[in-house]
Amino acid sequence: MSAEPRLLEVRKNVLKQNDVVARALRERFRSQGTFVVSLVSSPGAGKTAFLEKTLTLMRQNYRVAALVGDLATENDAIRLARSQAPVKQITTGTLCHLEAVMIDRALDGWDIGQLDFLFIENVGNLVCPSSYDLGENLRLVLLSVTEGEDKPLKYPTIFNSADIAVITKMDLAEAVEFDEESVKANIQAVRPGMRHFAVSAKTGGGIQEYMQFLTDRLAEHAPKHTAARA
Amino acid sequence: MHELSIAMSIIDMAVDEAERRRVTIDAVHLELGPLSGVVAEALRFSYEIACKGTSLEGSRLVIREVQIEVYCPTCNAQKTLRSMQWFCCPDCGAPTSDIIHGRELVISALEVGDERRTAPVGST
């Protein structure tokens, strides 16, 4: 017996469990040729409206579905179901974010191979979702024109974990004297090289450009798959 | 606030490790990067609560906050970022998103007290 305290080297990633599930999901999506996009934003940034518009338009040419995380209600799933795309609600209860295992569970019974795009709407929160890999191929961070141009500077971690920024509610830009150049500069400050789209789910402005981007990415992700469908 | 669930994961992993190595744990050493999305103060607070009733009750959480290190393509060198709001090389000002350190959420070491050598220690 030794009474001397001593250090044991360990080196264990605390989120290893989540990362293992996320990696398996990503591999599954890759082998099935499904391109997976997750959406994160603060509550009220317009994720659901933007996603509803995306699903409605993309459904015309692609097989799309969505998973939507919410603390308590199924309201978002009901709204998204209006697009006629398959939608499943993940009720997180008190949990402020989605984890990979929840995605895995929610996909139970779904034939992923039948999908070109799967969208995952995270719980409205700009802090916690940044830590959790969901196995997605692309993470979008949304911010609306009403939130203030300095949002990227206030939440650099989530902007850093995302691949693309989407500025929503552009139809209100003039009314709130939104300064797009300033937001662009702030996005570039926390995530140099990050691409952004400025959209309005209400008018459809900017959505085509965004959808073109997604379909280009699908073609890279699953070349055979898309060639067969063309 | 997801620090409580993070704290519980840390404790689960440490308890497993302690049982496997047949030791008691006085402290868990953690490396924490600013880009991990976890707040040190909230984690310390959560750790204390989450430890209650486990074999780690009364143990300490020692957090080493890691700085953000990026690769600057212009200087061809690893640099320490000055601010999370400005992902640029501190020396030449070139923008960079090439992060080397800063996302850590890693148990680096366990501080163990008495070692129970009554039973053979399993091979690692």
Short mmCIF file of N, CA and C in Angstrom, two decimals, chain A residues 7-105:
data_model
loop_
_atom_site.label_atom_id
_atom_site.label_comp_id
_atom_site.label_asym_id
_atom_site.label_seq_id
_atom_site.Cartn_x
_atom_site.Cartn_y
_atom_site.Cartn_z
N LEU A 7 -0.09 10.42 -10.05
CA LEU A 7 -0.88 10.69 -11.25
C LEU A 7 -0.84 9.51 -12.22
N LEU A 8 -1.99 9.09 -12.64
CA LEU A 8 -2.07 8.06 -13.67
C LEU A 8 -2.47 8.75 -14.96
N GLU A 9 -1.65 8.62 -15.97
CA GLU A 9 -1.99 9.19 -17.30
C GLU A 9 -3.17 8.42 -17.87
N VAL A 10 -4.15 9.13 -18.40
CA VAL A 10 -5.32 8.44 -18.91
C VAL A 10 -5.62 8.81 -20.37
N ARG A 11 -5.76 10.07 -20.64
CA ARG A 11 -6.15 10.62 -21.96
C ARG A 11 -7.39 9.95 -22.55
N LYS A 12 -8.51 10.39 -22.05
CA LYS A 12 -9.79 9.87 -22.56
C LYS A 12 -10.68 11.03 -22.97
N ASN A 13 -11.16 10.97 -24.18
CA ASN A 13 -12.09 11.97 -24.66
C ASN A 13 -13.44 11.77 -23.96
N VAL A 14 -13.91 12.81 -23.28
CA VAL A 14 -15.14 12.69 -22.49
C VAL A 14 -16.34 12.38 -23.38
N LEU A 15 -16.33 12.90 -24.61
CA LEU A 15 -17.47 12.67 -25.50
C LEU A 15 -17.25 11.49 -26.44
N LYS A 16 -16.34 10.61 -26.03
CA LYS A 16 -15.98 9.49 -26.91
C LYS A 16 -17.21 8.67 -27.31
N GLN A 17 -18.07 8.41 -26.35
CA GLN A 17 -19.26 7.59 -26.61
C GLN A 17 -20.10 8.20 -27.74
N ASN A 18 -20.32 9.53 -27.63
CA ASN A 18 -21.09 10.22 -28.66
C ASN A 18 -20.35 10.17 -30.00
N ASP A 19 -19.04 10.39 -29.95
CA ASP A 19 -18.26 10.43 -31.19
C ASP A 19 -18.25 9.09 -31.91
N VAL A 20 -18.24 8.01 -31.14
CA VAL A 20 -18.25 6.66 -31.73
C VAL A 20 -19.57 6.44 -32.48
N VAL A 21 -20.68 6.80 -31.85
CA VAL A 21 -22.00 6.65 -32.49
C VAL A 21 -22.07 7.55 -33.73
N ALA A 22 -21.57 8.78 -33.59
CA ALA A 22 -21.61 9.74 -34.71
C ALA A 22 -20.80 9.24 -35.90
N ARG A 23 -19.67 8.64 -35.61
CA ARG A 23 -18.83 8.11 -36.69
C ARG A 23 -19.54 6.98 -37.43
N ALA A 24 -20.19 6.11 -36.65
CA ALA A 24 -20.92 4.99 -37.25
C ALA A 24 -22.08 5.51 -38.12
N LEU A 25 -22.75 6.56 -37.61
CA LEU A 25 -23.85 7.16 -38.38
C LEU A 25 -23.31 7.73 -39.70
N ARG A 26 -22.20 8.45 -39.61
CA ARG A 26 -21.64 9.10 -40.80
C ARG A 26 -21.26 8.05 -41.85
N GLU A 27 -20.72 6.95 -41.37
CA GLU A 27 -20.34 5.86 -42.28
C GLU A 27 -21.59 5.26 -42.94
N ARG A 28 -22.64 5.13 -42.14
CA ARG A 28 -23.89 4.59 -42.65
C ARG A 28 -24.47 5.53 -43.72
N PHE A 29 -24.46 6.83 -43.44
CA PHE A 29 -24.98 7.82 -44.39
C PHE A 29 -24.17 7.79 -45.69
N ARG A 30 -22.85 7.64 -45.54
CA ARG A 30 -21.98 7.63 -46.70
C ARG A 30 -22.27 6.40 -47.58
N SER A 31 -22.36 5.24 -46.93
CA SER A 31 -22.56 4.02 -47.70
C SER A 31 -23.94 3.99 -48.36
N GLN A 32 -24.90 4.68 -47.77
CA GLN A 32 -26.25 4.68 -48.34
C GLN A 32 -26.46 5.85 -49.30
N GLY A 33 -25.46 6.73 -49.40
CA GLY A 33 -25.56 7.87 -50.31
C GLY A 33 -26.53 8.95 -49.86
N THR A 34 -26.72 9.06 -48.54
CA THR A 34 -27.62 10.09 -48.02
C THR A 34 -26.80 11.26 -47.48
N PHE A 35 -27.15 12.46 -47.92
CA PHE A 35 -26.44 13.65 -47.45
C PHE A 35 -27.21 14.26 -46.28
N VAL A 36 -26.52 14.42 -45.16
CA VAL A 36 -27.20 14.82 -43.93
C VAL A 36 -26.80 16.22 -43.50
N VAL A 37 -27.80 17.05 -43.30
CA VAL A 37 -27.59 18.46 -42.96
C VAL A 37 -28.22 18.73 -41.60
N SER A 38 -27.47 19.31 -40.67
CA SER A 38 -28.08 19.68 -39.39
C SER A 38 -28.20 21.19 -39.30
N LEU A 39 -29.20 21.64 -38.56
CA LEU A 39 -29.45 23.08 -38.41
C LEU A 39 -29.38 23.46 -36.93
N VAL A 40 -28.57 24.46 -36.63
CA VAL A 40 -28.52 24.98 -35.27
C VAL A 40 -28.77 26.49 -35.30
N SER A 41 -29.41 26.99 -34.26
CA SER A 41 -29.61 28.44 -34.13
C SER A 41 -30.16 28.72 -32.76
N SER A 42 -30.31 29.99 -32.44
CA SER A 42 -30.98 30.36 -31.20
C SER A 42 -32.48 30.11 -31.39
N PRO A 43 -33.26 30.05 -30.30
CA PRO A 43 -34.70 29.88 -30.48
C PRO A 43 -35.27 31.08 -31.24
N GLY A 44 -36.14 30.80 -32.19
CA GLY A 44 -36.81 31.90 -32.90
C GLY A 44 -36.06 32.47 -34.09
N ALA A 45 -34.98 31.82 -34.51
CA ALA A 45 -34.21 32.35 -35.64
C ALA A 45 -34.85 31.98 -36.98
N GLY A 46 -35.83 31.07 -36.93
CA GLY A 46 -36.53 30.72 -38.16
C GLY A 46 -36.08 29.40 -38.77
N LYS A 47 -35.55 28.50 -37.95
CA LYS A 47 -35.11 27.19 -38.45
C LYS A 47 -36.26 26.42 -39.09
N THR A 48 -37.40 26.39 -38.39
CA THR A 48 -38.51 25.55 -38.85
C THR A 48 -39.10 26.09 -40.15
N ALA A 49 -39.29 27.41 -40.24
CA ALA A 49 -39.84 28.01 -41.47
C ALA A 49 -38.88 27.76 -42.64
N PHE A 50 -37.61 27.93 -42.39
CA PHE A 50 -36.59 27.74 -43.42
C PHE A 50 -36.57 26.27 -43.87
N LEU A 51 -36.67 25.37 -42.89
CA LEU A 51 -36.64 23.95 -43.21
C LEU A 51 -37.91 23.52 -43.95
N GLU A 52 -39.04 24.08 -43.53
CA GLU A 52 -40.31 23.74 -44.20
C GLU A 52 -40.23 24.14 -45.68
N LYS A 53 -39.69 25.34 -45.91
CA LYS A 53 -39.55 25.83 -47.29
C LYS A 53 -38.60 24.92 -48.07
N THR A 54 -37.48 24.57 -47.44
CA THR A 54 -36.49 23.71 -48.10
C THR A 54 -37.10 22.36 -48.46
N LEU A 55 -37.80 21.76 -47.50
CA LEU A 55 -38.39 20.43 -47.72
C LEU A 55 -39.43 20.48 -48.85
N THR A 56 -40.26 21.52 -48.81
CA THR A 56 -41.32 21.64 -49.81
C THR A 56 -40.72 21.74 -51.22
N LEU A 57 -39.69 22.57 -51.37
CA LEU A 57 -39.09 22.76 -52.69
C LEU A 57 -38.25 21.56 -53.12
N MET A 58 -37.49 21.01 -52.21
CA MET A 58 -36.58 19.92 -52.58
C MET A 58 -37.33 18.63 -52.86
N ARG A 59 -38.47 18.49 -52.24
CA ARG A 59 -39.28 17.29 -52.41
C ARG A 59 -39.65 17.05 -53.87
N GLN A 60 -39.70 18.15 -54.64
CA GLN A 60 -40.09 18.03 -56.04
C GLN A 60 -39.10 17.19 -56.85
N ASN A 61 -37.82 17.26 -56.45
CA ASN A 61 -36.80 16.53 -57.21
C ASN A 61 -36.01 15.50 -56.43
N TYR A 62 -36.09 15.57 -55.11
CA TYR A 62 -35.28 14.68 -54.30
C TYR A 62 -36.12 14.01 -53.21
N ARG A 63 -35.56 12.91 -52.70
CA ARG A 63 -36.23 12.22 -51.60
C ARG A 63 -35.67 12.81 -50.30
N VAL A 64 -36.51 13.50 -49.57
CA VAL A 64 -36.05 14.23 -48.39
C VAL A 64 -36.85 13.81 -47.15
N ALA A 65 -36.23 13.95 -45.99
CA ALA A 65 -36.91 13.68 -44.72
C ALA A 65 -36.26 14.54 -43.65
N ALA A 66 -36.92 14.65 -42.50
CA ALA A 66 -36.37 15.48 -41.43
C ALA A 66 -36.61 14.87 -40.06
N LEU A 67 -35.62 15.11 -39.19
CA LEU A 67 -35.77 14.82 -37.76
C LEU A 67 -35.76 16.17 -37.07
N VAL A 68 -36.63 16.36 -36.10
CA VAL A 68 -36.65 17.65 -35.44
C VAL A 68 -36.65 17.50 -33.93
N GLY A 69 -35.68 18.16 -33.32
CA GLY A 69 -35.52 18.11 -31.86
C GLY A 69 -36.25 19.26 -31.21
N ASP A 70 -36.97 18.94 -30.16
CA ASP A 70 -37.67 19.99 -29.42
C ASP A 70 -37.75 19.56 -27.97
N LEU A 71 -37.75 20.53 -27.06
CA LEU A 71 -37.78 20.19 -25.64
C LEU A 71 -39.08 19.50 -25.25
N ALA A 72 -40.20 20.05 -25.69
CA ALA A 72 -41.45 19.53 -25.16
C ALA A 72 -42.55 19.30 -26.19
N THR A 73 -42.64 20.16 -27.19
CA THR A 73 -43.81 20.08 -28.06
C THR A 73 -43.53 19.34 -29.37
N GLU A 74 -44.60 19.02 -30.07
CA GLU A 74 -44.47 18.43 -31.39
C GLU A 74 -44.87 19.45 -32.46
N ASN A 75 -44.97 20.72 -32.07
CA ASN A 75 -45.44 21.75 -32.99
C ASN A 75 -44.58 21.86 -34.24
N ASP A 76 -43.27 21.76 -34.08
CA ASP A 76 -42.38 21.91 -35.23
C ASP A 76 -42.56 20.76 -36.21
N ALA A 77 -42.72 19.55 -35.67
CA ALA A 77 -42.92 18.38 -36.54
C ALA A 77 -44.22 18.53 -37.32
N ILE A 78 -45.24 19.06 -36.66
CA ILE A 78 -46.54 19.25 -37.33
C ILE A 78 -46.40 20.28 -38.45
N ARG A 79 -45.66 21.37 -38.16
CA ARG A 79 -45.43 22.39 -39.20
C ARG A 79 -44.65 21.81 -40.37
N LEU A 80 -43.61 21.03 -40.06
CA LEU A 80 -42.76 20.48 -41.13
C LEU A 80 -43.51 19.44 -41.95
N ALA A 81 -44.45 18.75 -41.31
CA ALA A 81 -45.20 17.70 -42.01
C ALA A 81 -46.05 18.29 -43.14
N ARG A 82 -46.32 19.61 -43.06
CA ARG A 82 -47.08 20.26 -44.13
C ARG A 82 -46.34 20.18 -45.46
N SER A 83 -45.04 19.97 -45.40
CA SER A 83 -44.25 19.86 -46.63
C SER A 83 -44.49 18.52 -47.32
N GLN A 84 -45.19 17.60 -46.65
CA GLN A 84 -45.47 16.25 -47.15
C GLN A 84 -44.26 15.31 -47.07
N ALA A 85 -43.15 15.82 -46.56
CA ALA A 85 -41.96 14.97 -46.42
C ALA A 85 -42.09 14.19 -45.10
N PRO A 86 -41.48 13.00 -45.01
CA PRO A 86 -41.51 12.27 -43.74
C PRO A 86 -40.76 13.05 -42.66
N VAL A 87 -41.41 13.20 -41.51
CA VAL A 87 -40.83 13.98 -40.42
C VAL A 87 -40.99 13.21 -39.11
N LYS A 88 -39.95 13.18 -38.32
CA LYS A 88 -40.06 12.54 -37.01
C LYS A 88 -39.58 13.51 -35.93
N GLN A 89 -40.36 13.56 -34.85
CA GLN A 89 -40.03 14.44 -33.73
C GLN A 89 -39.12 13.70 -32.73
N ILE A 90 -38.10 14.39 -32.25
CA ILE A 90 -37.32 13.86 -31.13
C ILE A 90 -37.58 14.80 -29.96
N THR A 91 -38.31 14.32 -28.97
CA THR A 91 -38.57 15.17 -27.80
C THR A 91 -37.45 14.93 -26.80
N THR A 92 -36.72 15.99 -26.49
CA THR A 92 -35.52 15.83 -25.66
C THR A 92 -35.81 16.00 -24.17
N GLY A 93 -37.03 16.41 -23.83
CA GLY A 93 -37.36 16.60 -22.41
C GLY A 93 -36.62 17.80 -21.86
N THR A 94 -35.71 17.57 -20.91
CA THR A 94 -34.99 18.71 -20.33
C THR A 94 -33.65 18.93 -21.03
N LEU A 95 -33.29 18.04 -21.94
CA LEU A 95 -31.98 18.15 -22.57
C LEU A 95 -31.98 19.25 -23.63
N CYS A 96 -30.92 20.07 -23.58
CA CYS A 96 -30.90 21.28 -24.40
C CYS A 96 -30.27 21.07 -25.77
N HIS A 97 -30.01 19.84 -26.15
CA HIS A 97 -29.33 19.59 -27.42
C HIS A 97 -29.62 18.16 -27.87
N LEU A 98 -29.32 17.86 -29.12
CA LEU A 98 -29.43 16.48 -29.61
C LEU A 98 -28.08 15.80 -29.47
N GLU A 99 -28.11 14.48 -29.25
CA GLU A 99 -26.89 13.69 -29.22
C GLU A 99 -26.99 12.61 -30.29
N ALA A 100 -25.85 12.07 -30.69
CA ALA A 100 -25.81 11.10 -31.79
C ALA A 100 -26.73 9.91 -31.54
N VAL A 101 -26.77 9.44 -30.30
CA VAL A 101 -27.57 8.25 -30.00
C VAL A 101 -29.06 8.50 -30.23
N MET A 102 -29.50 9.75 -30.06
CA MET A 102 -30.91 10.09 -30.30
C MET A 102 -31.21 10.01 -31.79
N ILE A 103 -30.26 10.41 -32.62
CA ILE A 103 -30.44 10.33 -34.08
C ILE A 103 -30.52 8.86 -34.47
N ASP A 104 -29.62 8.08 -33.91
CA ASP A 104 -29.57 6.65 -34.20
C ASP A 104 -30.91 5.99 -33.86
N ARG A 105 -31.43 6.34 -32.70
CA ARG A 105 -32.70 5.77 -32.25
C ARG A 105 -33.86 6.24 -33.14
#
